[in-house]
Amino acid sequence: MRKINAGLFISLDGVVEAPDQWHFPYFNDEMGAAVGATFGSADTMLFGRKTYDSFAGAWPEREAAGGEDAGFAKQLGDMRKIVVSKRRLAFEWRNSEQLEGDLVETVTALKNEEGGGIALSGSVSVVRQLLAAGLLDELHLLVHPIAVRKGMRLFEEAESAVPLTLISSETFSTGVLNLVYGPAGS
């Protein structure tokens, strides 16, 4: 069975929205390595539409430019990219497709296919749904030492709790915490 890992930049107060406005002062080689580890052996990426649009608007150009992150950009381009959206989408970034059918049913089938891991970066609504369905194997949170104080948070108010187990933790020199959680009891 394929493993699904999700990675998110998150503030101390739980905000995950618009990390481009608060995340970059904390980025360093330690965080770059942690982000790379989230992708691990993944050969497939799941995206919400907004996150996909952000990635597709940046990474193909970075690959073409051949700069220091061109290798990572190529890795992303070569991966199968599945985008979750209710509206019909057109794609220009190679290896991109739209998820067809019900998210939980389709991802369950995807987990049972042969292949490498499945990764998510951002895509909060997809992460929430996969957590609720018990399909997420690891939740990688890079907790930044800043209270953003406005914006979408990872967890909304809901009727049921989401119990998790801490798998690993690490503190970076910038004060960022690299926390990896799995389903409770894993």
Short mmCIF file of N, CA and C in Angstrom, two decimals:
data_model
loop_
_atom_site.label_atom_id
_atom_site.label_comp_id
_atom_site.label_asym_id
_atom_site.label_seq_id
_atom_site.Cartn_x
_atom_site.Cartn_y
_atom_site.Cartn_z
N MET A 1 0.85 -1.18 0.00
CA MET A 1 0.00 0.00 0.00
C MET A 1 0.89 1.24 0.00
N ARG A 2 0.50 2.19 -0.83
CA ARG A 2 1.25 3.45 -0.93
C ARG A 2 0.97 4.32 0.29
N LYS A 3 1.96 5.11 0.66
CA LYS A 3 1.88 5.98 1.82
C LYS A 3 1.59 7.41 1.36
N ILE A 4 0.71 8.11 2.10
CA ILE A 4 0.39 9.50 1.79
C ILE A 4 0.95 10.40 2.89
N ASN A 5 1.81 11.34 2.48
CA ASN A 5 2.40 12.33 3.39
C ASN A 5 1.96 13.72 2.96
N ALA A 6 1.57 14.53 3.94
CA ALA A 6 1.20 15.92 3.67
C ALA A 6 2.14 16.83 4.43
N GLY A 7 2.57 17.91 3.79
CA GLY A 7 3.44 18.89 4.43
C GLY A 7 2.82 20.27 4.38
N LEU A 8 2.88 20.97 5.51
CA LEU A 8 2.31 22.31 5.60
C LEU A 8 3.22 23.24 6.38
N PHE A 9 3.32 24.49 5.92
CA PHE A 9 3.90 25.56 6.71
C PHE A 9 2.77 26.08 7.58
N ILE A 10 3.02 26.23 8.89
CA ILE A 10 1.97 26.64 9.81
C ILE A 10 2.55 27.59 10.85
N SER A 11 1.76 28.57 11.24
CA SER A 11 2.20 29.52 12.26
C SER A 11 1.87 28.97 13.65
N LEU A 12 2.40 29.61 14.67
CA LEU A 12 2.12 29.19 16.05
C LEU A 12 0.64 29.21 16.37
N ASP A 13 -0.11 30.10 15.75
CA ASP A 13 -1.54 30.18 16.01
C ASP A 13 -2.36 29.37 15.01
N GLY A 14 -1.71 28.46 14.29
CA GLY A 14 -2.42 27.52 13.44
C GLY A 14 -2.76 27.98 12.04
N VAL A 15 -2.30 29.16 11.64
CA VAL A 15 -2.62 29.68 10.31
C VAL A 15 -1.77 28.97 9.25
N VAL A 16 -2.42 28.54 8.18
CA VAL A 16 -1.74 27.88 7.06
C VAL A 16 -1.92 28.66 5.76
N GLU A 17 -2.73 29.70 5.80
CA GLU A 17 -3.02 30.49 4.61
C GLU A 17 -1.89 31.46 4.29
N ALA A 18 -1.62 31.64 3.01
CA ALA A 18 -0.68 32.64 2.49
C ALA A 18 0.69 32.58 3.15
N PRO A 19 1.33 31.40 3.20
CA PRO A 19 2.66 31.34 3.81
C PRO A 19 3.68 32.19 3.07
N ASP A 20 3.41 32.52 1.81
CA ASP A 20 4.33 33.39 1.07
C ASP A 20 4.47 34.75 1.73
N GLN A 21 3.55 35.10 2.62
CA GLN A 21 3.59 36.40 3.28
C GLN A 21 4.34 36.37 4.62
N TRP A 22 4.66 35.17 5.16
CA TRP A 22 5.31 35.10 6.46
C TRP A 22 6.37 34.00 6.60
N HIS A 23 6.43 33.10 5.66
CA HIS A 23 7.30 31.92 5.77
C HIS A 23 8.78 32.16 5.41
N PHE A 24 9.05 32.94 4.38
CA PHE A 24 10.40 33.00 3.81
C PHE A 24 11.51 33.45 4.76
N PRO A 25 11.28 34.33 5.72
CA PRO A 25 12.38 34.69 6.63
C PRO A 25 12.92 33.49 7.44
N TYR A 26 12.15 32.42 7.51
CA TYR A 26 12.53 31.25 8.31
C TYR A 26 13.11 30.11 7.46
N PHE A 27 13.09 30.27 6.15
CA PHE A 27 13.57 29.18 5.29
C PHE A 27 15.09 29.11 5.32
N ASN A 28 15.60 27.89 5.50
CA ASN A 28 17.05 27.66 5.46
C ASN A 28 17.29 26.23 4.96
N ASP A 29 18.54 25.79 4.97
CA ASP A 29 18.86 24.46 4.47
C ASP A 29 18.19 23.36 5.28
N GLU A 30 18.04 23.56 6.59
CA GLU A 30 17.36 22.57 7.43
C GLU A 30 15.93 22.37 6.95
N MET A 31 15.25 23.47 6.68
CA MET A 31 13.87 23.37 6.23
C MET A 31 13.80 22.78 4.83
N GLY A 32 14.74 23.15 3.97
CA GLY A 32 14.79 22.57 2.63
C GLY A 32 14.90 21.06 2.69
N ALA A 33 15.74 20.55 3.59
CA ALA A 33 15.89 19.11 3.75
C ALA A 33 14.61 18.47 4.27
N ALA A 34 13.93 19.15 5.20
CA ALA A 34 12.68 18.63 5.75
C ALA A 34 11.58 18.59 4.68
N VAL A 35 11.51 19.63 3.86
CA VAL A 35 10.53 19.64 2.78
C VAL A 35 10.82 18.50 1.81
N GLY A 36 12.10 18.31 1.47
CA GLY A 36 12.48 17.20 0.60
C GLY A 36 12.12 15.85 1.19
N ALA A 37 12.25 15.71 2.52
CA ALA A 37 11.91 14.45 3.19
C ALA A 37 10.41 14.18 3.14
N THR A 38 9.61 15.23 3.15
CA THR A 38 8.16 15.05 3.04
C THR A 38 7.80 14.37 1.73
N PHE A 39 8.53 14.74 0.68
CA PHE A 39 8.28 14.14 -0.63
C PHE A 39 8.85 12.73 -0.69
N GLY A 40 9.96 12.49 0.04
CA GLY A 40 10.54 11.16 0.13
C GLY A 40 10.59 10.44 -1.20
N SER A 41 9.98 9.27 -1.21
CA SER A 41 9.97 8.44 -2.42
C SER A 41 8.70 8.64 -3.24
N ALA A 42 8.05 9.79 -3.06
CA ALA A 42 6.78 10.04 -3.76
C ALA A 42 7.00 10.13 -5.27
N ASP A 43 6.07 9.55 -6.00
CA ASP A 43 6.05 9.71 -7.45
C ASP A 43 4.75 10.35 -7.91
N THR A 44 3.89 10.69 -6.93
CA THR A 44 2.59 11.30 -7.21
C THR A 44 2.35 12.42 -6.21
N MET A 45 1.78 13.52 -6.72
CA MET A 45 1.39 14.64 -5.86
C MET A 45 -0.11 14.84 -5.97
N LEU A 46 -0.76 15.07 -4.84
CA LEU A 46 -2.15 15.48 -4.81
C LEU A 46 -2.16 16.98 -4.51
N PHE A 47 -3.03 17.70 -5.19
CA PHE A 47 -3.13 19.14 -5.00
C PHE A 47 -4.58 19.57 -4.94
N GLY A 48 -4.86 20.58 -4.13
CA GLY A 48 -6.07 21.36 -4.31
C GLY A 48 -5.79 22.32 -5.46
N ARG A 49 -6.84 22.88 -6.05
CA ARG A 49 -6.64 23.72 -7.22
C ARG A 49 -5.79 24.95 -6.95
N LYS A 50 -6.01 25.64 -5.84
CA LYS A 50 -5.26 26.86 -5.56
C LYS A 50 -3.77 26.57 -5.39
N THR A 51 -3.45 25.51 -4.67
CA THR A 51 -2.04 25.16 -4.47
C THR A 51 -1.43 24.73 -5.80
N TYR A 52 -2.18 23.96 -6.58
CA TYR A 52 -1.67 23.55 -7.90
C TYR A 52 -1.37 24.79 -8.75
N ASP A 53 -2.31 25.75 -8.78
CA ASP A 53 -2.09 26.95 -9.59
C ASP A 53 -0.82 27.68 -9.15
N SER A 54 -0.58 27.73 -7.85
CA SER A 54 0.62 28.38 -7.33
C SER A 54 1.88 27.65 -7.78
N PHE A 55 1.88 26.32 -7.64
CA PHE A 55 3.04 25.52 -8.04
C PHE A 55 3.26 25.60 -9.56
N ALA A 56 2.18 25.44 -10.32
CA ALA A 56 2.29 25.45 -11.78
C ALA A 56 2.73 26.82 -12.30
N GLY A 57 2.45 27.86 -11.53
CA GLY A 57 2.86 29.20 -11.93
C GLY A 57 4.31 29.51 -11.62
N ALA A 58 4.97 28.64 -10.85
CA ALA A 58 6.35 28.92 -10.44
C ALA A 58 7.36 27.85 -10.86
N TRP A 59 7.05 26.59 -10.60
CA TRP A 59 8.07 25.55 -10.74
C TRP A 59 8.48 25.24 -12.18
N PRO A 60 7.61 25.26 -13.16
CA PRO A 60 8.09 25.03 -14.54
C PRO A 60 9.11 26.10 -14.97
N GLU A 61 8.87 27.35 -14.58
CA GLU A 61 9.82 28.42 -14.91
C GLU A 61 11.15 28.23 -14.19
N ARG A 62 11.10 27.77 -12.95
CA ARG A 62 12.33 27.53 -12.19
C ARG A 62 13.14 26.39 -12.82
N GLU A 63 12.43 25.37 -13.29
CA GLU A 63 13.13 24.28 -13.97
C GLU A 63 13.80 24.79 -15.23
N ALA A 64 13.07 25.57 -16.01
CA ALA A 64 13.61 26.08 -17.27
C ALA A 64 14.78 27.04 -17.04
N ALA A 65 14.74 27.80 -15.94
CA ALA A 65 15.80 28.76 -15.65
C ALA A 65 17.11 28.08 -15.26
N GLY A 66 17.03 26.85 -14.76
CA GLY A 66 18.25 26.11 -14.43
C GLY A 66 18.99 26.60 -13.21
N GLY A 67 18.33 27.29 -12.31
CA GLY A 67 18.97 27.80 -11.10
C GLY A 67 19.20 26.72 -10.07
N GLU A 68 19.46 27.14 -8.84
CA GLU A 68 19.82 26.20 -7.78
C GLU A 68 18.69 25.23 -7.42
N ASP A 69 17.43 25.62 -7.65
CA ASP A 69 16.33 24.71 -7.33
C ASP A 69 15.76 24.01 -8.57
N ALA A 70 16.50 24.04 -9.68
CA ALA A 70 16.03 23.41 -10.92
C ALA A 70 15.88 21.90 -10.78
N GLY A 71 16.75 21.27 -9.98
CA GLY A 71 16.64 19.82 -9.77
C GLY A 71 15.34 19.45 -9.08
N PHE A 72 15.00 20.20 -8.05
CA PHE A 72 13.74 19.96 -7.34
C PHE A 72 12.56 20.27 -8.26
N ALA A 73 12.67 21.34 -9.04
CA ALA A 73 11.61 21.70 -9.99
C ALA A 73 11.40 20.59 -11.01
N LYS A 74 12.48 19.97 -11.48
CA LYS A 74 12.36 18.86 -12.43
C LYS A 74 11.67 17.67 -11.77
N GLN A 75 12.07 17.39 -10.51
CA GLN A 75 11.43 16.29 -9.77
C GLN A 75 9.92 16.51 -9.69
N LEU A 76 9.51 17.73 -9.38
CA LEU A 76 8.08 18.03 -9.32
C LEU A 76 7.43 17.87 -10.70
N GLY A 77 8.09 18.36 -11.73
CA GLY A 77 7.54 18.26 -13.08
C GLY A 77 7.37 16.82 -13.54
N ASP A 78 8.31 15.97 -13.14
CA ASP A 78 8.27 14.56 -13.56
C ASP A 78 7.21 13.75 -12.81
N MET A 79 6.79 14.22 -11.64
CA MET A 79 5.79 13.49 -10.86
C MET A 79 4.42 13.54 -11.53
N ARG A 80 3.63 12.53 -11.25
CA ARG A 80 2.22 12.56 -11.61
C ARG A 80 1.55 13.54 -10.66
N LYS A 81 0.79 14.48 -11.19
CA LYS A 81 0.13 15.50 -10.40
C LYS A 81 -1.38 15.37 -10.59
N ILE A 82 -2.08 15.11 -9.48
CA ILE A 82 -3.54 14.95 -9.52
C ILE A 82 -4.16 16.12 -8.77
N VAL A 83 -5.03 16.85 -9.46
CA VAL A 83 -5.60 18.08 -8.90
C VAL A 83 -7.08 17.85 -8.57
N VAL A 84 -7.43 18.21 -7.33
CA VAL A 84 -8.80 18.07 -6.85
C VAL A 84 -9.51 19.39 -7.10
N SER A 85 -10.55 19.35 -7.91
CA SER A 85 -11.34 20.54 -8.19
C SER A 85 -12.71 20.12 -8.72
N LYS A 86 -13.73 20.87 -8.35
CA LYS A 86 -15.07 20.57 -8.83
C LYS A 86 -15.31 21.11 -10.24
N ARG A 87 -14.49 22.09 -10.66
CA ARG A 87 -14.68 22.63 -12.01
C ARG A 87 -13.64 22.02 -12.95
N ARG A 88 -13.99 21.92 -14.20
CA ARG A 88 -13.13 21.35 -15.22
C ARG A 88 -11.90 22.23 -15.42
N LEU A 89 -10.72 21.62 -15.43
CA LEU A 89 -9.47 22.35 -15.54
C LEU A 89 -8.72 21.98 -16.81
N ALA A 90 -7.91 22.90 -17.29
CA ALA A 90 -6.99 22.65 -18.41
C ALA A 90 -5.58 22.77 -17.84
N PHE A 91 -4.68 21.91 -18.31
CA PHE A 91 -3.34 21.87 -17.73
C PHE A 91 -2.27 22.13 -18.77
N GLU A 92 -1.24 22.89 -18.37
CA GLU A 92 -0.07 23.10 -19.21
C GLU A 92 1.17 22.44 -18.62
N TRP A 93 1.21 22.26 -17.30
CA TRP A 93 2.35 21.62 -16.64
C TRP A 93 2.28 20.13 -16.89
N ARG A 94 3.36 19.55 -17.35
CA ARG A 94 3.37 18.14 -17.74
C ARG A 94 2.95 17.23 -16.58
N ASN A 95 2.43 16.09 -16.94
CA ASN A 95 2.02 15.03 -16.01
C ASN A 95 0.93 15.46 -15.04
N SER A 96 0.08 16.41 -15.45
CA SER A 96 -1.01 16.90 -14.59
C SER A 96 -2.34 16.35 -15.10
N GLU A 97 -3.20 16.03 -14.14
CA GLU A 97 -4.54 15.52 -14.47
C GLU A 97 -5.50 15.91 -13.36
N GLN A 98 -6.77 15.84 -13.66
CA GLN A 98 -7.79 16.17 -12.67
C GLN A 98 -8.32 14.91 -12.02
N LEU A 99 -8.52 14.95 -10.71
CA LEU A 99 -9.11 13.82 -10.00
C LEU A 99 -10.54 13.64 -10.48
N GLU A 100 -10.86 12.44 -10.83
CA GLU A 100 -12.21 12.11 -11.31
C GLU A 100 -12.94 11.36 -10.21
N GLY A 101 -14.20 11.74 -9.95
CA GLY A 101 -15.01 11.03 -8.97
C GLY A 101 -14.82 11.55 -7.56
N ASP A 102 -15.27 10.75 -6.61
CA ASP A 102 -15.22 11.08 -5.19
C ASP A 102 -13.79 11.05 -4.66
N LEU A 103 -13.39 12.07 -3.90
CA LEU A 103 -12.03 12.18 -3.39
C LEU A 103 -11.63 10.95 -2.57
N VAL A 104 -12.44 10.58 -1.58
CA VAL A 104 -12.08 9.48 -0.69
C VAL A 104 -11.99 8.16 -1.46
N GLU A 105 -12.95 7.89 -2.30
CA GLU A 105 -12.92 6.64 -3.09
C GLU A 105 -11.72 6.61 -4.03
N THR A 106 -11.46 7.71 -4.70
CA THR A 106 -10.36 7.76 -5.66
C THR A 106 -9.01 7.65 -4.96
N VAL A 107 -8.84 8.35 -3.84
CA VAL A 107 -7.57 8.28 -3.12
C VAL A 107 -7.38 6.90 -2.49
N THR A 108 -8.43 6.28 -2.02
CA THR A 108 -8.33 4.92 -1.49
C THR A 108 -7.83 3.98 -2.58
N ALA A 109 -8.39 4.09 -3.77
CA ALA A 109 -7.94 3.26 -4.90
C ALA A 109 -6.49 3.60 -5.26
N LEU A 110 -6.14 4.87 -5.24
CA LEU A 110 -4.79 5.30 -5.56
C LEU A 110 -3.78 4.72 -4.57
N LYS A 111 -4.14 4.71 -3.29
CA LYS A 111 -3.25 4.13 -2.26
C LYS A 111 -3.01 2.65 -2.51
N ASN A 112 -3.99 1.98 -3.09
CA ASN A 112 -3.87 0.54 -3.32
C ASN A 112 -3.17 0.18 -4.62
N GLU A 113 -2.86 1.19 -5.45
CA GLU A 113 -2.12 0.94 -6.69
C GLU A 113 -0.65 0.69 -6.38
N GLU A 114 0.05 0.11 -7.33
CA GLU A 114 1.51 -0.01 -7.23
C GLU A 114 2.13 1.35 -7.45
N GLY A 115 3.25 1.60 -6.81
CA GLY A 115 3.95 2.86 -7.04
C GLY A 115 4.61 3.36 -5.79
N GLY A 116 5.21 4.54 -5.92
CA GLY A 116 5.87 5.18 -4.79
C GLY A 116 4.86 5.91 -3.93
N GLY A 117 5.38 6.76 -3.07
CA GLY A 117 4.52 7.51 -2.17
C GLY A 117 3.69 8.56 -2.87
N ILE A 118 2.74 9.10 -2.12
CA ILE A 118 1.86 10.17 -2.58
C ILE A 118 2.08 11.35 -1.63
N ALA A 119 2.37 12.51 -2.16
CA ALA A 119 2.67 13.68 -1.33
C ALA A 119 1.66 14.79 -1.57
N LEU A 120 1.46 15.60 -0.54
CA LEU A 120 0.68 16.82 -0.63
C LEU A 120 1.51 17.93 -0.05
N SER A 121 1.42 19.10 -0.63
CA SER A 121 2.04 20.29 -0.09
C SER A 121 0.96 21.36 -0.07
N GLY A 122 0.68 21.90 1.10
CA GLY A 122 -0.43 22.84 1.19
C GLY A 122 -1.74 22.09 0.99
N SER A 123 -2.62 22.64 0.17
CA SER A 123 -3.88 21.97 -0.17
C SER A 123 -4.67 21.60 1.09
N VAL A 124 -4.93 22.58 1.92
CA VAL A 124 -5.52 22.37 3.24
C VAL A 124 -6.85 21.63 3.18
N SER A 125 -7.73 21.98 2.25
CA SER A 125 -9.03 21.31 2.20
C SER A 125 -8.87 19.82 1.90
N VAL A 126 -7.91 19.48 1.06
CA VAL A 126 -7.66 18.07 0.74
C VAL A 126 -7.07 17.37 1.97
N VAL A 127 -6.13 18.01 2.64
CA VAL A 127 -5.53 17.43 3.86
C VAL A 127 -6.62 17.16 4.89
N ARG A 128 -7.50 18.12 5.11
CA ARG A 128 -8.58 17.95 6.09
C ARG A 128 -9.44 16.73 5.75
N GLN A 129 -9.81 16.61 4.47
CA GLN A 129 -10.67 15.50 4.06
C GLN A 129 -9.97 14.15 4.21
N LEU A 130 -8.68 14.11 3.87
CA LEU A 130 -7.94 12.85 4.00
C LEU A 130 -7.72 12.48 5.46
N LEU A 131 -7.49 13.47 6.31
CA LEU A 131 -7.37 13.20 7.75
C LEU A 131 -8.69 12.63 8.29
N ALA A 132 -9.79 13.26 7.94
CA ALA A 132 -11.10 12.82 8.41
C ALA A 132 -11.43 11.41 7.95
N ALA A 133 -10.95 11.05 6.76
CA ALA A 133 -11.22 9.72 6.20
C ALA A 133 -10.22 8.67 6.66
N GLY A 134 -9.21 9.09 7.42
CA GLY A 134 -8.19 8.14 7.89
C GLY A 134 -7.24 7.70 6.80
N LEU A 135 -7.06 8.50 5.76
CA LEU A 135 -6.21 8.12 4.63
C LEU A 135 -4.81 8.72 4.69
N LEU A 136 -4.59 9.69 5.55
CA LEU A 136 -3.29 10.34 5.63
C LEU A 136 -2.38 9.55 6.57
N ASP A 137 -1.19 9.19 6.08
CA ASP A 137 -0.24 8.41 6.88
C ASP A 137 0.65 9.29 7.74
N GLU A 138 1.07 10.43 7.20
CA GLU A 138 1.92 11.35 7.96
C GLU A 138 1.53 12.79 7.65
N LEU A 139 1.52 13.60 8.72
CA LEU A 139 1.26 15.03 8.61
C LEU A 139 2.53 15.74 9.08
N HIS A 140 3.24 16.36 8.14
CA HIS A 140 4.49 17.07 8.43
C HIS A 140 4.16 18.55 8.61
N LEU A 141 4.34 19.05 9.82
CA LEU A 141 4.05 20.46 10.12
C LEU A 141 5.35 21.19 10.41
N LEU A 142 5.61 22.23 9.67
CA LEU A 142 6.75 23.11 9.93
C LEU A 142 6.18 24.33 10.64
N VAL A 143 6.25 24.29 11.97
CA VAL A 143 5.64 25.32 12.82
C VAL A 143 6.60 26.49 12.96
N HIS A 144 6.18 27.63 12.41
CA HIS A 144 6.99 28.84 12.39
C HIS A 144 6.77 29.66 13.66
N PRO A 145 7.82 30.28 14.20
CA PRO A 145 7.68 31.06 15.43
C PRO A 145 7.11 32.46 15.18
N ILE A 146 5.88 32.46 14.70
CA ILE A 146 5.19 33.72 14.42
C ILE A 146 3.69 33.47 14.61
N ALA A 147 3.02 34.44 15.19
CA ALA A 147 1.56 34.42 15.28
C ALA A 147 1.04 35.32 14.17
N VAL A 148 0.47 34.73 13.14
CA VAL A 148 0.00 35.49 11.98
C VAL A 148 -1.30 36.23 12.31
N ARG A 149 -2.14 35.63 13.12
CA ARG A 149 -3.33 36.24 13.69
C ARG A 149 -4.50 36.43 12.75
N LYS A 150 -4.35 36.06 11.48
CA LYS A 150 -5.50 36.11 10.57
C LYS A 150 -5.25 35.10 9.46
N GLY A 151 -6.32 34.57 8.96
CA GLY A 151 -6.21 33.62 7.86
C GLY A 151 -6.73 32.24 8.23
N MET A 152 -6.82 31.40 7.23
CA MET A 152 -7.34 30.05 7.41
C MET A 152 -6.41 29.24 8.29
N ARG A 153 -7.01 28.51 9.21
CA ARG A 153 -6.26 27.62 10.09
C ARG A 153 -6.39 26.20 9.60
N LEU A 154 -5.44 25.36 10.02
CA LEU A 154 -5.47 23.96 9.59
C LEU A 154 -6.75 23.27 10.04
N PHE A 155 -7.09 23.45 11.30
CA PHE A 155 -8.27 22.77 11.83
C PHE A 155 -9.38 23.77 12.11
N GLU A 156 -10.55 23.46 11.56
CA GLU A 156 -11.74 24.26 11.81
C GLU A 156 -12.49 23.65 12.99
N GLU A 157 -13.44 24.41 13.53
CA GLU A 157 -14.29 23.82 14.56
C GLU A 157 -15.09 22.70 13.93
N ALA A 158 -15.20 21.59 14.66
CA ALA A 158 -15.93 20.43 14.14
C ALA A 158 -16.46 19.62 15.32
N GLU A 159 -17.32 18.69 15.00
CA GLU A 159 -17.94 17.84 16.01
C GLU A 159 -16.97 16.81 16.58
N SER A 160 -16.06 16.31 15.75
CA SER A 160 -15.20 15.22 16.22
C SER A 160 -13.73 15.65 16.26
N ALA A 161 -13.01 15.05 17.19
CA ALA A 161 -11.58 15.32 17.33
C ALA A 161 -10.80 14.50 16.30
N VAL A 162 -9.56 14.91 16.05
CA VAL A 162 -8.67 14.19 15.15
C VAL A 162 -7.44 13.79 15.98
N PRO A 163 -7.47 12.59 16.60
CA PRO A 163 -6.33 12.18 17.42
C PRO A 163 -5.13 11.80 16.55
N LEU A 164 -3.95 12.31 16.94
CA LEU A 164 -2.72 12.05 16.21
C LEU A 164 -1.64 11.61 17.18
N THR A 165 -0.61 10.96 16.65
CA THR A 165 0.54 10.51 17.43
C THR A 165 1.78 11.19 16.87
N LEU A 166 2.61 11.74 17.76
CA LEU A 166 3.86 12.36 17.34
C LEU A 166 4.85 11.28 16.93
N ILE A 167 5.33 11.35 15.70
CA ILE A 167 6.30 10.38 15.18
C ILE A 167 7.72 10.91 15.39
N SER A 168 7.92 12.20 15.11
CA SER A 168 9.24 12.79 15.31
C SER A 168 9.12 14.30 15.48
N SER A 169 10.17 14.88 16.08
CA SER A 169 10.22 16.33 16.24
C SER A 169 11.67 16.78 16.17
N GLU A 170 11.84 17.99 15.68
CA GLU A 170 13.17 18.57 15.52
C GLU A 170 13.02 20.09 15.57
N THR A 171 13.99 20.76 16.18
CA THR A 171 13.99 22.21 16.22
C THR A 171 15.09 22.73 15.31
N PHE A 172 14.75 23.64 14.41
CA PHE A 172 15.74 24.23 13.51
C PHE A 172 16.36 25.46 14.16
N SER A 173 17.48 25.89 13.64
CA SER A 173 18.19 27.05 14.17
C SER A 173 17.36 28.33 14.07
N THR A 174 16.38 28.37 13.20
CA THR A 174 15.50 29.54 13.04
C THR A 174 14.36 29.55 14.06
N GLY A 175 14.24 28.50 14.85
CA GLY A 175 13.14 28.38 15.80
C GLY A 175 11.94 27.64 15.24
N VAL A 176 12.01 27.23 13.98
CA VAL A 176 10.94 26.45 13.37
C VAL A 176 10.97 25.04 13.96
N LEU A 177 9.79 24.52 14.27
CA LEU A 177 9.67 23.14 14.73
C LEU A 177 9.23 22.27 13.56
N ASN A 178 9.93 21.17 13.36
CA ASN A 178 9.56 20.19 12.34
C ASN A 178 8.88 19.04 13.07
N LEU A 179 7.57 18.99 13.00
CA LEU A 179 6.78 17.99 13.71
C LEU A 179 6.14 17.05 12.69
N VAL A 180 6.28 15.75 12.93
CA VAL A 180 5.67 14.75 12.05
C VAL A 180 4.70 13.93 12.89
N TYR A 181 3.44 13.92 12.46
CA TYR A 181 2.39 13.19 13.15
C TYR A 181 1.84 12.09 12.26
N GLY A 182 1.32 11.05 12.90
CA GLY A 182 0.62 9.98 12.20
C GLY A 182 -0.71 9.77 12.89
N PRO A 183 -1.54 8.90 12.34
CA PRO A 183 -2.82 8.59 13.00
C PRO A 183 -2.57 8.03 14.40
N ALA A 184 -3.43 8.34 15.33
CA ALA A 184 -3.29 7.83 16.70
C ALA A 184 -3.25 6.30 16.64
N GLY A 185 -2.34 5.74 17.43
CA GLY A 185 -2.21 4.28 17.47
C GLY A 185 -1.32 3.71 16.40
N SER A 186 -0.72 4.58 15.56
CA SER A 186 0.15 4.05 14.50
C SER A 186 1.55 3.83 15.02
#
